Amino acid sequence: MILALGIFAPEVKPIIDQMLIIESGEILGRSYSRGVIGNNEVVACSGFVGKVETAFMTQKLIDHVRPRLVMLLSGAAALDQSLKPGDLVIGTEFEEYDTVFPLSHGKMVIKAPDNLVMRFLKIYFKDGRFGKIVSGDGVVYSVEERDKIASSHRALALDMDSAAFAKMANENNQSYVVIKTILDMADENTQSDFDRNFPLFCGKPARLMVEMMKTHYIDR
């Protein structure tokens, strides 16, 4: 079983559109669909914003579905200015940039597992960027704040969910992967860039995984 999560419904719509749907339902007010793509059984769900909602929905769905692989497929803002809207970032490390951990010398980094999907992407997906993604509970609207985060954390992208997702998956000994599409540059144009780029690019991570699931068994 594969659990595919998006923050917003359009981010997992390409998966739902391609699956042979077996069941539809609701968990904590969020709709989910269960079905089959290729030889893979998949549950797709969305509808949570911020680290707290991401954490409790990830845990609830892991408990409900008992997956062997969990995927977070959604959007992010660029910290690395060589990235542009529509580029895909695959997370290899995750960290909360707005939380201090006194017993961890101020930082706690979670490393992504070296699973089948990650190995496949590293070999065959040459257009992807692999690196750290950092998460916080606010939207970044200024170059000054963006550059400060980039300088202190040396990450490719930032969002409001990846670190919480990775933490819950890691605590459950769960295999997982995070694929993000860049939607804005975390600057004064964040809102207008997001509004323009979300309809264009929000489904790219899901479409990438749909093509993989059509031809490969990735439930491991």
CSV table of C-alpha atoms in Angstrom, one decimal:
chain,number,residue,atom,x,y,z
A,1,MET,CA,0.0,0.0,0.0
A,2,ILE,CA,1.2,3.5,-0.9
A,3,LEU,CA,-0.1,6.7,0.8
A,4,ALA,CA,0.1,9.8,-1.4
A,5,LEU,CA,-0.4,13.1,0.4
A,6,GLY,CA,-0.8,16.6,-0.9
A,7,ILE,CA,-1.4,19.9,0.9
A,8,PHE,CA,-4.2,20.9,-1.6
A,9,ALA,CA,-6.5,18.7,-3.6
A,10,PRO,CA,-5.1,19.6,-7.1
A,11,GLU,CA,-1.7,18.3,-6.0
A,12,VAL,CA,-2.9,14.7,-5.7
A,13,LYS,CA,-5.6,14.9,-8.5
A,14,PRO,CA,-3.3,13.4,-11.1
A,15,ILE,CA,-3.1,10.3,-8.9
A,16,ILE,CA,-6.8,10.1,-8.3
A,17,ASP,CA,-7.6,10.6,-12.0
A,18,GLN,CA,-5.3,7.7,-13.0
A,19,MET,CA,-6.4,5.2,-10.4
A,20,LEU,CA,-9.0,2.5,-10.7
A,21,ILE,CA,-11.0,3.7,-7.6
A,22,ILE,CA,-12.0,1.0,-5.1
A,23,GLU,CA,-13.1,3.2,-2.2
A,24,SER,CA,-13.8,6.8,-1.3
A,25,GLY,CA,-14.2,8.1,2.2
A,26,GLU,CA,-13.4,10.8,4.7
A,27,ILE,CA,-10.8,11.0,7.6
A,28,LEU,CA,-11.0,13.9,10.0
A,29,GLY,CA,-13.0,15.9,7.5
A,30,ARG,CA,-10.5,15.2,4.6
A,31,SER,CA,-11.6,13.2,1.6
A,32,TYR,CA,-9.5,10.3,0.4
A,33,SER,CA,-9.6,7.8,-2.5
A,34,ARG,CA,-8.2,4.3,-2.6
A,35,GLY,CA,-7.4,2.6,-5.8
A,36,VAL,CA,-4.9,0.9,-8.1
A,37,ILE,CA,-2.3,2.3,-10.5
A,38,GLY,CA,-0.4,-0.4,-12.4
A,39,ASN,CA,0.4,-3.0,-9.7
A,40,ASN,CA,0.4,-0.4,-6.9
A,41,GLU,CA,-2.5,0.0,-4.4
A,42,VAL,CA,-2.7,3.7,-3.5
A,43,VAL,CA,-4.5,5.9,-1.0
A,44,ALA,CA,-4.5,9.6,-1.9
A,45,CYS,CA,-5.5,12.4,0.5
A,46,SER,CA,-5.0,16.1,1.0
A,47,GLY,CA,-6.2,19.1,3.0
A,48,PHE,CA,-3.7,20.3,5.7
A,49,VAL,CA,-1.6,23.4,6.1
A,50,GLY,CA,1.3,23.9,8.5
A,51,LYS,CA,3.4,21.7,10.6
A,52,VAL,CA,0.8,20.8,13.2
A,53,GLU,CA,-1.9,19.8,10.7
A,54,THR,CA,0.7,17.9,8.6
A,55,ALA,CA,1.8,16.0,11.7
A,56,PHE,CA,-1.6,14.9,12.9
A,57,MET,CA,-2.9,14.0,9.5
A,58,THR,CA,0.2,12.0,8.6
A,59,GLN,CA,0.0,10.1,11.8
A,60,LYS,CA,-3.8,9.5,11.4
A,61,LEU,CA,-3.4,8.2,7.9
A,62,ILE,CA,-0.5,6.0,8.7
A,63,ASP,CA,-2.5,4.4,11.4
A,64,HIS,CA,-5.5,4.0,9.1
A,65,VAL,CA,-3.8,2.8,6.0
A,66,ARG,CA,-0.7,1.0,7.3
A,67,PRO,CA,1.2,1.8,4.1
A,68,ARG,CA,4.7,0.5,3.2
A,69,LEU,CA,5.5,3.8,1.4
A,70,VAL,CA,4.4,7.4,2.1
A,71,MET,CA,4.8,10.2,-0.4
A,72,LEU,CA,4.4,14.0,0.1
A,73,LEU,CA,3.8,15.6,-3.3
A,74,SER,CA,3.3,19.3,-3.1
A,75,GLY,CA,4.7,22.8,-3.6
A,76,ALA,CA,7.5,24.8,-2.1
A,77,ALA,CA,9.4,28.1,-2.3
A,78,ALA,CA,12.9,28.3,-3.7
A,79,LEU,CA,15.8,29.2,-1.4
A,80,ASP,CA,18.5,28.4,-4.0
A,81,GLN,CA,18.1,31.1,-6.6
A,82,SER,CA,19.2,28.7,-9.4
A,83,LEU,CA,15.8,27.1,-9.1
A,84,LYS,CA,12.8,28.4,-11.0
A,85,PRO,CA,9.0,27.8,-10.9
A,86,GLY,CA,8.2,24.3,-12.1
A,87,ASP,CA,11.5,22.8,-11.1
A,88,LEU,CA,11.2,19.7,-8.9
A,89,VAL,CA,13.1,19.2,-5.7
A,90,ILE,CA,13.5,15.8,-4.0
A,91,GLY,CA,14.2,16.1,-0.3
A,92,THR,CA,17.2,14.3,1.1
A,93,GLU,CA,17.2,16.1,4.5
A,94,PHE,CA,14.6,18.0,6.4
A,95,GLU,CA,14.7,20.6,9.2
A,96,GLU,CA,12.5,23.1,10.9
A,97,TYR,CA,14.0,26.5,10.5
A,98,ASP,CA,11.7,28.2,13.0
A,99,THR,CA,12.1,25.8,15.9
A,100,VAL,CA,15.0,25.5,18.4
A,101,PHE,CA,15.9,22.2,19.9
A,102,PRO,CA,17.9,22.9,23.1
A,103,LEU,CA,19.2,19.4,23.5
A,104,SER,CA,20.3,19.2,19.8
A,105,HIS,CA,22.5,22.3,19.8
A,106,GLY,CA,19.8,24.3,18.1
A,107,LYS,CA,19.2,22.0,15.1
A,108,MET,CA,17.8,18.6,14.3
A,109,VAL,CA,18.1,17.3,10.7
A,110,ILE,CA,16.1,14.3,9.5
A,111,LYS,CA,17.7,12.3,6.6
A,112,ALA,CA,15.5,10.8,4.0
A,113,PRO,CA,15.6,7.0,3.7
A,114,ASP,CA,17.5,5.3,0.8
A,115,ASN,CA,14.5,3.4,-0.5
A,116,LEU,CA,13.7,2.1,-4.0
A,117,VAL,CA,11.9,5.3,-5.1
A,118,MET,CA,14.8,7.5,-4.1
A,119,ARG,CA,17.4,5.2,-5.8
A,120,PHE,CA,15.2,5.2,-9.0
A,121,LEU,CA,14.9,9.0,-9.0
A,122,LYS,CA,18.6,9.5,-8.5
A,123,ILE,CA,19.4,7.3,-11.4
A,124,TYR,CA,16.7,8.1,-13.9
A,125,PHE,CA,15.3,11.6,-13.1
A,126,LYS,CA,18.1,13.8,-14.2
A,127,ASP,CA,16.0,17.0,-14.1
A,128,GLY,CA,15.4,16.8,-10.4
A,129,ARG,CA,17.4,18.6,-7.7
A,130,PHE,CA,18.2,16.7,-4.6
A,131,GLY,CA,18.9,18.3,-1.3
A,132,LYS,CA,17.6,19.8,2.0
A,133,ILE,CA,14.1,21.2,2.4
A,134,VAL,CA,13.3,23.3,5.5
A,135,SER,CA,9.9,24.0,7.0
A,136,GLY,CA,8.3,26.7,9.1
A,137,ASP,CA,4.9,27.8,10.1
A,138,GLY,CA,4.9,31.1,8.1
A,139,VAL,CA,5.0,32.2,4.5
A,140,VAL,CA,8.2,34.0,3.6
A,141,TYR,CA,7.5,37.3,1.8
A,142,SER,CA,10.9,39.0,1.8
A,143,VAL,CA,14.3,38.6,0.2
A,144,GLU,CA,16.0,39.5,3.5
A,145,GLU,CA,14.2,36.7,5.4
A,146,ARG,CA,14.7,34.2,2.6
A,147,ASP,CA,18.4,34.9,2.4
A,148,LYS,CA,18.8,34.6,6.1
A,149,ILE,CA,17.2,31.2,6.1
A,150,ALA,CA,19.2,30.1,3.1
A,151,SER,CA,22.4,31.2,4.7
A,152,SER,CA,21.8,29.5,8.1
A,153,HIS,CA,20.4,26.2,6.8
A,154,ARG,CA,21.9,25.7,3.4
A,155,ALA,CA,18.7,24.3,1.9
A,156,LEU,CA,17.3,24.2,-1.6
A,157,ALA,CA,13.7,25.0,-0.7
A,158,LEU,CA,11.3,25.9,2.1
A,159,ASP,CA,7.7,25.0,2.9
A,160,MET,CA,5.3,24.6,5.8
A,161,ASP,CA,5.1,20.8,6.0
A,162,SER,CA,8.0,18.6,4.9
A,163,ALA,CA,9.9,18.5,8.2
A,164,ALA,CA,6.8,17.6,10.1
A,165,PHE,CA,5.9,14.9,7.6
A,166,ALA,CA,9.4,13.5,7.7
A,167,LYS,CA,9.4,13.5,11.5
A,168,MET,CA,6.2,11.5,11.7
A,169,ALA,CA,7.2,9.1,9.0
A,170,ASN,CA,10.6,8.6,10.6
A,171,GLU,CA,9.0,8.0,14.1
A,172,ASN,CA,6.8,5.3,12.6
A,173,ASN,CA,9.7,3.6,10.8
A,174,GLN,CA,8.0,4.4,7.6
A,175,SER,CA,9.6,4.5,4.2
A,176,TYR,CA,8.9,7.8,2.5
A,177,VAL,CA,9.7,10.3,-0.2
A,178,VAL,CA,9.1,14.1,-0.6
A,179,ILE,CA,8.9,15.7,-4.0
A,180,LYS,CA,8.2,19.4,-4.3
A,181,THR,CA,7.6,21.7,-7.2
A,182,ILE,CA,8.8,25.2,-6.9
A,183,LEU,CA,5.9,27.7,-7.0
A,184,ASP,CA,7.5,31.0,-5.8
A,185,MET,CA,10.9,32.6,-4.9
A,186,ALA,CA,10.1,33.5,-1.3
A,187,ASP,CA,10.3,37.2,-1.9
A,188,GLU,CA,8.0,40.2,-2.2
A,189,ASN,CA,6.2,38.6,-5.1
A,190,THR,CA,5.4,35.4,-3.3
A,191,GLN,CA,1.6,35.7,-3.4
A,192,SER,CA,1.3,36.7,-7.0
A,193,ASP,CA,3.8,34.1,-8.1
A,194,PHE,CA,2.0,31.4,-6.2
A,195,ASP,CA,-1.4,32.4,-7.6
A,196,ARG,CA,0.1,32.2,-11.2
A,197,ASN,CA,2.2,29.1,-10.8
A,198,PHE,CA,0.0,26.9,-8.7
A,199,PRO,CA,-2.4,26.0,-11.5
A,200,LEU,CA,0.5,25.4,-13.9
A,201,PHE,CA,2.8,23.3,-11.8
A,202,CYS,CA,1.1,21.9,-8.7
A,203,GLY,CA,0.5,18.5,-10.2
A,204,LYS,CA,4.0,17.8,-11.4
A,205,PRO,CA,5.2,15.7,-8.5
A,206,ALA,CA,2.1,13.5,-8.7
A,207,ARG,CA,2.4,13.1,-12.4
A,208,LEU,CA,6.0,12.0,-12.1
A,209,MET,CA,4.9,9.3,-9.6
A,210,VAL,CA,2.0,8.2,-11.7
A,211,GLU,CA,4.3,7.5,-14.6
A,212,MET,CA,6.5,5.5,-12.3
A,213,MET,CA,3.6,3.5,-10.8
A,214,LYS,CA,2.2,2.6,-14.2
A,215,THR,CA,5.4,0.7,-15.1
A,216,HIS,CA,7.0,-0.2,-11.7
A,217,TYR,CA,6.0,-1.8,-8.5
A,218,ILE,CA,7.2,0.7,-5.9
A,219,ASP,CA,5.4,-0.5,-2.8
A,220,ARG,CA,8.7,-1.1,-0.8
